[in-house]
mmCIF file of C-alpha atoms in Angstrom:
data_model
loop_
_atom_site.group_PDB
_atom_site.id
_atom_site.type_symbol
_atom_site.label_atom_id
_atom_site.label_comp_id
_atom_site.label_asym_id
_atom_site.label_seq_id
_atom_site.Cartn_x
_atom_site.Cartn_y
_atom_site.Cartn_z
ATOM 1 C CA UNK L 1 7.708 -7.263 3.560
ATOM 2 C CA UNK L 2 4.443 -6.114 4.057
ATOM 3 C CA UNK L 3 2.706 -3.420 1.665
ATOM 4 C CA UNK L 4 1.887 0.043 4.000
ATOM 5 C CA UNK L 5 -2.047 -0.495 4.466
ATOM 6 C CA UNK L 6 -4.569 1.617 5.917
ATOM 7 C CA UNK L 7 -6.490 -1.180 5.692
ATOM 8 C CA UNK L 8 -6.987 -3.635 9.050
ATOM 9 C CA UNK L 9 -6.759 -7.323 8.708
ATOM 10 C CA UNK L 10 -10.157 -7.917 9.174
ATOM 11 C CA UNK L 11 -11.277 -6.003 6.140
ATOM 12 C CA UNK L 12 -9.654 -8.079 3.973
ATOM 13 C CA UNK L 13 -11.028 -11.606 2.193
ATOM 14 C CA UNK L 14 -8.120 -12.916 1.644
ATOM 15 C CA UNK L 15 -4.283 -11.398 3.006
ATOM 16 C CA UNK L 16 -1.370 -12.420 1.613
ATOM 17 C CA UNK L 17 1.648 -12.116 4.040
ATOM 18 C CA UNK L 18 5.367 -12.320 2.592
ATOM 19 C CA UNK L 19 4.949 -15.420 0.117
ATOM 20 C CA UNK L 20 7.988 -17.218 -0.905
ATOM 21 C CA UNK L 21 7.843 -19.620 -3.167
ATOM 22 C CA UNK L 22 11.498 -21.809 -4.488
ATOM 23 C CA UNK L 23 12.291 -24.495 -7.040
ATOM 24 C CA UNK L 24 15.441 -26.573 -6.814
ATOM 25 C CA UNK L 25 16.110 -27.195 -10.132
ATOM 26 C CA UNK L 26 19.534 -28.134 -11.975
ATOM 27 C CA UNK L 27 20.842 -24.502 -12.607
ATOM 28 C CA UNK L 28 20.049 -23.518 -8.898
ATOM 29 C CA UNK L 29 17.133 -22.563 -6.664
ATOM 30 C CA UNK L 30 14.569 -20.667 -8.540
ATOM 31 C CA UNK L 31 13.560 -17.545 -6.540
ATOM 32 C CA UNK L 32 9.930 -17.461 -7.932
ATOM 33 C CA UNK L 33 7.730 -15.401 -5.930
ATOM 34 C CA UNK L 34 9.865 -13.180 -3.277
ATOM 35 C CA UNK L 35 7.860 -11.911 -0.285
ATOM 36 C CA UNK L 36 4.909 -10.937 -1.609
ATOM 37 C CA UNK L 37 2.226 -9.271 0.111
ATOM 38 C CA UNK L 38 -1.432 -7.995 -0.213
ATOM 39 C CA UNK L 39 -5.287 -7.778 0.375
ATOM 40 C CA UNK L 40 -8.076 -8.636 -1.625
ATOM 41 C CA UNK L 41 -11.448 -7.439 -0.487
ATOM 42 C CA UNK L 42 -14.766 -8.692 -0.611
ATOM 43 C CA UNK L 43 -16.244 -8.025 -4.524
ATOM 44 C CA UNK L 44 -13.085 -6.611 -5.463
ATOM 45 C CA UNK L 45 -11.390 -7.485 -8.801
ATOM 46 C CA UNK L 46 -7.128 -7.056 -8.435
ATOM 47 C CA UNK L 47 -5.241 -6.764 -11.543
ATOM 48 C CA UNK L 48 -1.840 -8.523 -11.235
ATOM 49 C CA UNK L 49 0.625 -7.690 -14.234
ATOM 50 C CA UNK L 50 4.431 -8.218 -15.811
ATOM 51 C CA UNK L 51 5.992 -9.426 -18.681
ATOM 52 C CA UNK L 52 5.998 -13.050 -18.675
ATOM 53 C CA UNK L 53 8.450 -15.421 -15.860
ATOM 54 C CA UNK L 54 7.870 -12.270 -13.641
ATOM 55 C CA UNK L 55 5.884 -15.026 -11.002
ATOM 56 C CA UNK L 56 2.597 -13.940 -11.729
ATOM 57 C CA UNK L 57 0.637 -17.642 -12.016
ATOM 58 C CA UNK L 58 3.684 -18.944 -9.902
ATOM 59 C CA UNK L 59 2.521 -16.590 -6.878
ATOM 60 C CA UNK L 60 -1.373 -17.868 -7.660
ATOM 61 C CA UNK L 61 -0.736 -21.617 -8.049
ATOM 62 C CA UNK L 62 1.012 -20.817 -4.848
ATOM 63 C CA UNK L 63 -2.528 -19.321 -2.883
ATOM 64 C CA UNK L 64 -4.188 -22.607 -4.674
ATOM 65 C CA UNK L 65 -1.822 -24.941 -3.242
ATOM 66 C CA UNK L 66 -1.050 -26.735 -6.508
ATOM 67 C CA UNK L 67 2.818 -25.531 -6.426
ATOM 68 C CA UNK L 68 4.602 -29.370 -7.566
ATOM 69 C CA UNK L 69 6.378 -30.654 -4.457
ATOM 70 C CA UNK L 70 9.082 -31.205 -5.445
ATOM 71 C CA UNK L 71 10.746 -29.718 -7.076
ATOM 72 C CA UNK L 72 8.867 -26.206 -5.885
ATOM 73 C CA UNK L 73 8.050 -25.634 -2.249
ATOM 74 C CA UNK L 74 6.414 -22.929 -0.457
ATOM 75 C CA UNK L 75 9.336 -21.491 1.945
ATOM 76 C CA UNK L 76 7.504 -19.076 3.792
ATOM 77 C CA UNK L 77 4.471 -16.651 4.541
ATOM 78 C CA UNK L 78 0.864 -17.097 5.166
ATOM 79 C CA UNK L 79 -2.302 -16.803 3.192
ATOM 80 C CA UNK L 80 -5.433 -15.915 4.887
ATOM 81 C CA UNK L 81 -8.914 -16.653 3.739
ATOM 82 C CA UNK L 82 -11.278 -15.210 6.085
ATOM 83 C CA UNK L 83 -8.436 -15.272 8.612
ATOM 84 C CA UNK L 84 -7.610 -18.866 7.740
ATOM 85 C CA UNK L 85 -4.193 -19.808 6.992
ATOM 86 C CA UNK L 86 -4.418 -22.458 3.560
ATOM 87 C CA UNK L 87 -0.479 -22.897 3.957
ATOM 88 C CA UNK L 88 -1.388 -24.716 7.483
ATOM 89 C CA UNK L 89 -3.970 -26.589 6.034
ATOM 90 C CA UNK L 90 -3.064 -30.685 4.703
ATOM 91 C CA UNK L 91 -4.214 -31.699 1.446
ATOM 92 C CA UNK L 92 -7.267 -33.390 2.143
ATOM 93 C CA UNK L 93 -9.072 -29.890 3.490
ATOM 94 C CA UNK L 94 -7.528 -28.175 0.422
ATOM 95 C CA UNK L 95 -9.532 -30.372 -1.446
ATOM 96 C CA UNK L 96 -12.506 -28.445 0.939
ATOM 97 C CA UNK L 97 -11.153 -25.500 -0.715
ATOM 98 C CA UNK L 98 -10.679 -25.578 -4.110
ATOM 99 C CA UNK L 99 -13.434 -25.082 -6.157
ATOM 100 C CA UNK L 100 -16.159 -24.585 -3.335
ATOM 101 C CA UNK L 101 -13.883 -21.423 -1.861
ATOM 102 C CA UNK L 102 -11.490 -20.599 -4.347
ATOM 103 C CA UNK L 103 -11.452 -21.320 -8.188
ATOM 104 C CA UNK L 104 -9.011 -20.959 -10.606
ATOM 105 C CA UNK L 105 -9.279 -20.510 -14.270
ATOM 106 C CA UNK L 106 -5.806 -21.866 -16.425
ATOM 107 C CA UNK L 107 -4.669 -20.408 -19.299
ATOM 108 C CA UNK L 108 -5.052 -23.108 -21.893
ATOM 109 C CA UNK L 109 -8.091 -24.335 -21.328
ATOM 110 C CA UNK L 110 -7.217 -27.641 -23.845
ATOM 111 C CA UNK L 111 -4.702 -29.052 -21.907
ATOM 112 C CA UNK L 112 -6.725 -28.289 -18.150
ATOM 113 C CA UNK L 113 -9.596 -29.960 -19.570
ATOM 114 C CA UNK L 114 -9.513 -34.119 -19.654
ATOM 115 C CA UNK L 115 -9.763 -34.803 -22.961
ATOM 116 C CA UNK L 116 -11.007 -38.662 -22.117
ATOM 117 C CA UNK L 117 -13.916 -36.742 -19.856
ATOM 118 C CA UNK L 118 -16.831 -35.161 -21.277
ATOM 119 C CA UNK L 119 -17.520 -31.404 -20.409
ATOM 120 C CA UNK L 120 -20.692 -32.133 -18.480
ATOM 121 C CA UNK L 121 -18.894 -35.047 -16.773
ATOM 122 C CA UNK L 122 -15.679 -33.036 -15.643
ATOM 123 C CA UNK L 123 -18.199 -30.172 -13.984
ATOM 124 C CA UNK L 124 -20.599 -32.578 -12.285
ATOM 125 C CA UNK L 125 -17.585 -33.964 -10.137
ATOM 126 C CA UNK L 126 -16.807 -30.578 -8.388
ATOM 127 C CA UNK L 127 -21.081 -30.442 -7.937
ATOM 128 C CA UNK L 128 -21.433 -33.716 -6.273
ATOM 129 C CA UNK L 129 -17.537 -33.447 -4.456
ATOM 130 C CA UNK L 130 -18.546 -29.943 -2.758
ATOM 131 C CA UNK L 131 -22.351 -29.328 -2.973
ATOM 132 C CA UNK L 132 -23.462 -33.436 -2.490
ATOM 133 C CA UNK L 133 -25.817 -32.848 -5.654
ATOM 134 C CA UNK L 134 -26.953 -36.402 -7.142
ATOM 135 C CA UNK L 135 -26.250 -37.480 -10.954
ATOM 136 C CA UNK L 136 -29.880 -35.225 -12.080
ATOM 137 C CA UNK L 137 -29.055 -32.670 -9.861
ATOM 138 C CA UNK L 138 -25.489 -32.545 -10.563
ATOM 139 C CA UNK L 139 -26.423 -32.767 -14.100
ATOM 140 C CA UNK L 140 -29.092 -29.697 -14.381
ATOM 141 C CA UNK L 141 -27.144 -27.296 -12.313
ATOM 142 C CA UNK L 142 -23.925 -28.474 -15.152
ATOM 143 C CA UNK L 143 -26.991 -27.703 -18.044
ATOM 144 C CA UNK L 144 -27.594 -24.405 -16.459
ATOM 145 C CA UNK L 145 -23.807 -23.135 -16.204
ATOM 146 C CA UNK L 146 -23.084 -23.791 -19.436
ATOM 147 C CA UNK L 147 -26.288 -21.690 -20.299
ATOM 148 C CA UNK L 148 -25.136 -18.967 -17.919
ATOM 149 C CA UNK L 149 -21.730 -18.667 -19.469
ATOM 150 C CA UNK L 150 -23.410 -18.285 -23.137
ATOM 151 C CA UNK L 151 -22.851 -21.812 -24.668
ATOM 152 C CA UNK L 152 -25.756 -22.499 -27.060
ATOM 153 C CA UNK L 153 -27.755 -25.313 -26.802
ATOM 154 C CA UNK L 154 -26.645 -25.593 -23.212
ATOM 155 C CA UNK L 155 -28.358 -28.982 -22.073
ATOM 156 C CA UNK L 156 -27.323 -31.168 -25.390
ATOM 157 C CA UNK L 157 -23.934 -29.903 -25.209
ATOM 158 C CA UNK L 158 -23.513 -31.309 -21.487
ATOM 159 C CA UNK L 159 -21.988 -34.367 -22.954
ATOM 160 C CA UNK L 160 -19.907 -33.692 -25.602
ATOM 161 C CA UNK L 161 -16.056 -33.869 -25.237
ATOM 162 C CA UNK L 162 -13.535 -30.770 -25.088
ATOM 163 C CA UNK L 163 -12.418 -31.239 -28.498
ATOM 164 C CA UNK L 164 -15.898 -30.985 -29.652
ATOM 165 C CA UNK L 165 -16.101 -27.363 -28.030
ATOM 166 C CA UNK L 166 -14.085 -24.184 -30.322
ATOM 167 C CA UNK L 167 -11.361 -22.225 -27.936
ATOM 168 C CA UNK L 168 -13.685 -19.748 -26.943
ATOM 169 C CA UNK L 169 -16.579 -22.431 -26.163
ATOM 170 C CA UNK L 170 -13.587 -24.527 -23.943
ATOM 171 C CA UNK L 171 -12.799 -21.199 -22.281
ATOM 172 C CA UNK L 172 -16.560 -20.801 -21.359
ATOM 173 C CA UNK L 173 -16.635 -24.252 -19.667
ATOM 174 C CA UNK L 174 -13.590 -23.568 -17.594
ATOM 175 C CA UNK L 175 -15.483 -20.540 -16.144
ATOM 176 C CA UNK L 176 -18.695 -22.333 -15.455
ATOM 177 C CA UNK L 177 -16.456 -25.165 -14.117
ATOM 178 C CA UNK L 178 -14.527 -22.322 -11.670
ATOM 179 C CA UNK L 179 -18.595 -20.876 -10.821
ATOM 180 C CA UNK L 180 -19.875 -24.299 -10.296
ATOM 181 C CA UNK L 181 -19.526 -23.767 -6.524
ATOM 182 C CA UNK L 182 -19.962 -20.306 -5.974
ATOM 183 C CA UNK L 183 -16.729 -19.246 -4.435
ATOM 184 C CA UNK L 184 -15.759 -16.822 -2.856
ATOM 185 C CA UNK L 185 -12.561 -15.452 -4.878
ATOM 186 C CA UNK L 186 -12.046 -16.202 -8.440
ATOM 187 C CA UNK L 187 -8.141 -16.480 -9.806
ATOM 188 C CA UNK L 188 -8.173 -16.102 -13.424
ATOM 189 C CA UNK L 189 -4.716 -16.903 -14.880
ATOM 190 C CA UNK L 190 -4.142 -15.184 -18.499
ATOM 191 C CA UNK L 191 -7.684 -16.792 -19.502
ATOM 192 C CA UNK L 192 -7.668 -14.942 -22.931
ATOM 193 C CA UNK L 193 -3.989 -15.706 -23.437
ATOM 194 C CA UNK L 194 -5.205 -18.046 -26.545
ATOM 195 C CA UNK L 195 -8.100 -16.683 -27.659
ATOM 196 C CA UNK L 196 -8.806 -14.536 -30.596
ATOM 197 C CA UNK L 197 -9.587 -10.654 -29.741
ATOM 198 C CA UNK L 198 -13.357 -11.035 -30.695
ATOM 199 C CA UNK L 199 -13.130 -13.730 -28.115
ATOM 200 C CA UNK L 200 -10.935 -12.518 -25.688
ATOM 201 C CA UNK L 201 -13.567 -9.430 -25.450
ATOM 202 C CA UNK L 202 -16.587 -11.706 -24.714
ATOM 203 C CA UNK L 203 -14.493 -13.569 -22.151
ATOM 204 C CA UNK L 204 -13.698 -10.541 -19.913
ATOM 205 C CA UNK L 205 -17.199 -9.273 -20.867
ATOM 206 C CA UNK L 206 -18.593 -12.509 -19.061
ATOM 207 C CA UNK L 207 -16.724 -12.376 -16.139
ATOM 208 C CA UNK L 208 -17.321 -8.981 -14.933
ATOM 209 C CA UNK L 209 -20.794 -9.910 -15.847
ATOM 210 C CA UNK L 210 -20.993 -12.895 -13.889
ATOM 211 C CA UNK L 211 -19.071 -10.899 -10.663
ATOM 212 C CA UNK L 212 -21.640 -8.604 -10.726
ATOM 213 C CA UNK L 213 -24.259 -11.029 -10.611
ATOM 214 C CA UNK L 214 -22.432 -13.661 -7.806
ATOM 215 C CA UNK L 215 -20.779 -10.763 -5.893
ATOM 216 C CA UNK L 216 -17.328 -12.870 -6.092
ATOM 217 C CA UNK L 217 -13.651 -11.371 -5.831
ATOM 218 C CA UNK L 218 -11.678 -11.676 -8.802
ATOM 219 C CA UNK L 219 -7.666 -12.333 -9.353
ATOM 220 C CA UNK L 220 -7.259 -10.961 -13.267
ATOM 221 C CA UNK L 221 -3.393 -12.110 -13.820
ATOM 222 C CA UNK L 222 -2.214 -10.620 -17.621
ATOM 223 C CA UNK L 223 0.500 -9.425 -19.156
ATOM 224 C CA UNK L 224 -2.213 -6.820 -20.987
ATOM 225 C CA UNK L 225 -2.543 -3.753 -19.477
ATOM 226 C CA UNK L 226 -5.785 -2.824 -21.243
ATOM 227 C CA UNK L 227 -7.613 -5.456 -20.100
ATOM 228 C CA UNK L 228 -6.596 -4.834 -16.860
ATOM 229 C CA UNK L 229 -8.202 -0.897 -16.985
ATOM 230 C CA UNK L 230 -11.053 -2.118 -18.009
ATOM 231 C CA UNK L 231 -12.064 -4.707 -15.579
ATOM 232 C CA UNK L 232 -9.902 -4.046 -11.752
ATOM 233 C CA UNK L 233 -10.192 -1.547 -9.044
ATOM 234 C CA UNK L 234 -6.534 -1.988 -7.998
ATOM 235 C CA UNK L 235 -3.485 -3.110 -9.752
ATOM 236 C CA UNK L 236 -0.494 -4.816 -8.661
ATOM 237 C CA UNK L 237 2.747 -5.021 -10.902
ATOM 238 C CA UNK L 238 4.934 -7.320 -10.082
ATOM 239 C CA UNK L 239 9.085 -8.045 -11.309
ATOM 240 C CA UNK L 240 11.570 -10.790 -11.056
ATOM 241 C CA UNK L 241 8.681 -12.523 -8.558
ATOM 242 C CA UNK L 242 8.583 -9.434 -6.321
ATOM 243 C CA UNK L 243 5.994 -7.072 -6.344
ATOM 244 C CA UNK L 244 7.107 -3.437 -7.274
ATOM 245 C CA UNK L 245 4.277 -1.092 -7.640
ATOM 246 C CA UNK L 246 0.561 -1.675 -6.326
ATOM 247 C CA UNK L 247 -2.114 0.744 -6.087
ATOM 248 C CA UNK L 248 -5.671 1.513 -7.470
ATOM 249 C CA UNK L 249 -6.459 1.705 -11.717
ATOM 250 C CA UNK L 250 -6.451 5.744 -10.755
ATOM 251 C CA UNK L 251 -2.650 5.817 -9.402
ATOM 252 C CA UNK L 252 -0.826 3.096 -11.679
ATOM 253 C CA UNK L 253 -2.137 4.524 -14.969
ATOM 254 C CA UNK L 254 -1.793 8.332 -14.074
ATOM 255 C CA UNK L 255 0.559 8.242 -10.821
ATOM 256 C CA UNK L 256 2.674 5.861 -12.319
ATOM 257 C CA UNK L 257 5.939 5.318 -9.871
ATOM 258 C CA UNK L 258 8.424 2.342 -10.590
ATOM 259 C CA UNK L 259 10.502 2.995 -13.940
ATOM 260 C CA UNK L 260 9.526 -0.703 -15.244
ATOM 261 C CA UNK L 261 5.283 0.154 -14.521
ATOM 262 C CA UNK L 262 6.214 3.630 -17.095
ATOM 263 C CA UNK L 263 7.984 1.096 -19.444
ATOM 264 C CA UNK L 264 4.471 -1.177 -19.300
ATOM 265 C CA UNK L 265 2.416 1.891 -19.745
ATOM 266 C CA UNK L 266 4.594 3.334 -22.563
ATOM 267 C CA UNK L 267 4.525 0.327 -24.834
ATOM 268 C CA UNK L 268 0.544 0.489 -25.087
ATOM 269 C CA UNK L 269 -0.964 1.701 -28.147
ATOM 270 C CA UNK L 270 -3.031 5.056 -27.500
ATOM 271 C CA UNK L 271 -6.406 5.958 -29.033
ATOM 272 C CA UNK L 272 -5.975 9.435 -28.063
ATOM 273 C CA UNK L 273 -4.115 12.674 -29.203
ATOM 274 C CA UNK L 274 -0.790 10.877 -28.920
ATOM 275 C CA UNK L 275 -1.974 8.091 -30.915
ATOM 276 C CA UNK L 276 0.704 8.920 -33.715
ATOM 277 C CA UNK L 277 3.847 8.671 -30.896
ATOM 278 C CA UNK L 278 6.528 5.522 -31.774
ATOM 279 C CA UNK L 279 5.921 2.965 -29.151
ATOM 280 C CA UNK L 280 8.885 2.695 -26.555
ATOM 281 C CA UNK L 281 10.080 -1.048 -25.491
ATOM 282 C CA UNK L 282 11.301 -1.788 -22.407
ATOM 283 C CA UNK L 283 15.274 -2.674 -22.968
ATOM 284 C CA UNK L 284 16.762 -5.594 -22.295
ATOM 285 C CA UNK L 285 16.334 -8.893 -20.429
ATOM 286 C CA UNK L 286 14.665 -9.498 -16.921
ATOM 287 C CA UNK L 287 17.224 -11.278 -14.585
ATOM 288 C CA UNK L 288 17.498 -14.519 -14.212
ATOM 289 C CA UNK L 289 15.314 -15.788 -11.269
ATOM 290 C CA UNK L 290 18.402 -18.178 -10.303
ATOM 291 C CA UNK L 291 21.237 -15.954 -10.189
ATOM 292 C CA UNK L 292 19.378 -12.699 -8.746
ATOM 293 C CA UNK L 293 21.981 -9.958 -7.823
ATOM 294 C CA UNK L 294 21.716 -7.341 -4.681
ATOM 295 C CA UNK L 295 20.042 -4.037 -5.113
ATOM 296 C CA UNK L 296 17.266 -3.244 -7.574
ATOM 297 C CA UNK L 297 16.341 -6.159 -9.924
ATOM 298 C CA UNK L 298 15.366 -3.972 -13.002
ATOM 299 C CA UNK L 299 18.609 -2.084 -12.200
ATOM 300 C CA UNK L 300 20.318 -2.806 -15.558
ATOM 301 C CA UNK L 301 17.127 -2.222 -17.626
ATOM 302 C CA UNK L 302 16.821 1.309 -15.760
ATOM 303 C CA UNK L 303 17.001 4.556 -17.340
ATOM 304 C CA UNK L 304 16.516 5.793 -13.838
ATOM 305 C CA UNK L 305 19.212 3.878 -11.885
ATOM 306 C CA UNK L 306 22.094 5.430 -9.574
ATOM 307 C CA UNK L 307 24.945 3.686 -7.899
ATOM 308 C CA UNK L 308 22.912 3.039 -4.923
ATOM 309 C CA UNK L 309 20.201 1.012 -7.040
ATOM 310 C CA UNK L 310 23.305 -1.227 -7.821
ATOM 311 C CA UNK L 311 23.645 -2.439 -4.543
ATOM 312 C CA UNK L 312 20.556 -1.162 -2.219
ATOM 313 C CA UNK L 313 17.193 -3.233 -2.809
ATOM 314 C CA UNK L 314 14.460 -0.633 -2.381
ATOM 315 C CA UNK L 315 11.774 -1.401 -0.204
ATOM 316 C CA UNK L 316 7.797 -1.430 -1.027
ATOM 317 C CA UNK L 317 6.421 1.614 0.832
ATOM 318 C CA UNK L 318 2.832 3.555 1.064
ATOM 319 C CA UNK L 319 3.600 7.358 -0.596
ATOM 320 C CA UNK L 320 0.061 8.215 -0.317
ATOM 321 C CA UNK L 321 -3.359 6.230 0.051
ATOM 322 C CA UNK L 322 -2.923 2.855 -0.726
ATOM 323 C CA UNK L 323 -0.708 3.385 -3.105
ATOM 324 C CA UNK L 324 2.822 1.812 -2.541
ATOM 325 C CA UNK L 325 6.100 1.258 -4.684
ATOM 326 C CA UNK L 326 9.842 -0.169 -4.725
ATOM 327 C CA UNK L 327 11.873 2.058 -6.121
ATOM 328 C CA UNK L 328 14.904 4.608 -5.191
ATOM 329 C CA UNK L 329 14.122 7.199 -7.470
ATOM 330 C CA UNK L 330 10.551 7.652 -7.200
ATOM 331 C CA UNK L 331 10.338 11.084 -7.145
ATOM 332 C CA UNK L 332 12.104 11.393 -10.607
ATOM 333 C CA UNK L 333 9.843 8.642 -12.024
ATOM 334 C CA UNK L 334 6.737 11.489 -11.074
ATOM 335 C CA UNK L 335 8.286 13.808 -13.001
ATOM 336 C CA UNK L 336 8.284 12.206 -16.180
ATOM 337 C CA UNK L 337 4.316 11.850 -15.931
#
């Protein structure tokens, strides 16, 4: 259902309204992303997080468009850019979209880059598809991105291939790739996930950088909490492809209401006067998205849980401004702040 906004529609870049997204496979239909809805606003940057197979890059593949069909289809719900529903829209003006609207950066950038294709090669085609640059234009504006996003040398390097590039250097390309177009909404799924720390840090240093300069909205999707603190204004959490808890930085770090958001938060290491406390793990399993029971989905993990948890699925709801959460026992959650 719909998260509790005070927000109207018009306010927000892009809405997304009850998002469903199935795979048939052969142990069942996959519920991947389960009625998920939200706003991004203009300049924004929303933190989505959860432990991995939780629907995260599922849910954003599913904005993109680029969901395989089949054996995954889009059931139902609508996503709005600027008003515009992209689920109404046939492939050929998603082509219109990607890249020039929306970008999205993968998390390995080895495999999404073609390793037959040089660097310089792979981002003049989204230059000349969207912006109708010719081969020198193309090709400066490409020498100039890579020199925005920090890659040395930037004009020689325009036509060397991926494997030529380090991790980091790859990672750099994707994002000037994504910027090539200046979109409006960036979706950056796990982009550190295979970096280095050192690396990682630069990486989320250059994209809050580059925000601040092209005034873009930003998707962060992580299983790393930190980063997330660092970087977003508002957080959603999302379990067994539903979302659970959402809210700004403020209310999800110190307001924390859903059990499994505590058990996110309590696993960090802490640089401050509890830095000596044993780190707590979140117990057992999440569900299996194929066989997904009635009632609360982290039910069985739940330190939290009554009977009615069991067999009752709680609903997202606002408890105070803009900050909303699925949970039963909510109140007893607050009290273990």
């Amino acid at each position: 259902m719909p998260i509790p906004s005070e927000k109207s529609e018009d306010e927000c870049l892009l809405e997304v309204k009850n998002l469903t997204t199935r795979f048939d496979t052969e142990e069942g239909l996959v519920h991947a992303v389960n009625d998920v809805s939200y706003c991004l606003d203009e300049g924004e940057t929303l933190g989505v997080v959860g432990e991995s197979g939780c629907g995260k890059s599922v849910h954003a593949l599913s904005i993109m468009r680029l969901i395989p069909i089949p054996p995954g289809r889009i059931e139902k719900g609508e996503v709005l850019l600027s008003g515009d529903n992209l689920l109404d829209k046939s492939e050929e003006e998603m082509r219109f979209v990607r890249g020039a609207q929306i970008a999205m950066i993968f998390q390995d950038p080895m495999t999404s880059l073609n390793p037959v294709r040089t660097v310089g090669y792979q981002i003049m085609e989204a230059l000349k598809h969207h912006l109708e640059m010719n081969d020198r234009e193309a090709r400066e504006r490409t020498a100039e991105l890579l020199a925005m996003v920090g890659i040395p040398e930037a004009a020689q390097r325009v036509d060397d291939y991926p494997h030529q590039f380090s991790g980091g250097m790859r990672q750099r390309a994707m994002i000037a790739m994504a910027l090539s177009c200046y979109p409006k909404i960036l979706i950056a799924d796990e982009p550190t996930t295979a970096l280095d720390v050192t690396i990682q840090a630069q990486i989320v240093e250059l994209v809050k950088r580059l925000q601040d300069q092209l005034g873009m909205s930003v998707i962060w999707i992580t299983h790393d909490l930190g980063v997330v603190a660092g970087m977003a204004q508002r957080v959603n959490v999302m379990y067994a492809g539903s979302l659970i808890e959402t809210g700004s930085v403020k209310k999800i770090y110190g307001e924390t209401r859903h059990p499994y958001t505590l058990g996110l938060l309590s696993s960090l290491p802490r640089l401050d006067e509890v830095s000596r406390s044993k780190l707590i793990s979140i117990e057992g399993e999440p569900p299996d998205l194929v066989d997904l029971q009635p009632g609360c989905q982290f039910y069985e993990r739940c330190k939290f849980a009554v009977e009615r948890c069991r067999y009752e699925t709680p609903i997202l709801e606002s408890i105070n401004n803009g900050h909303s959460v699925a949970c039963w026992e909510k109140e007893r959650v607050r009290k273990e702040q």
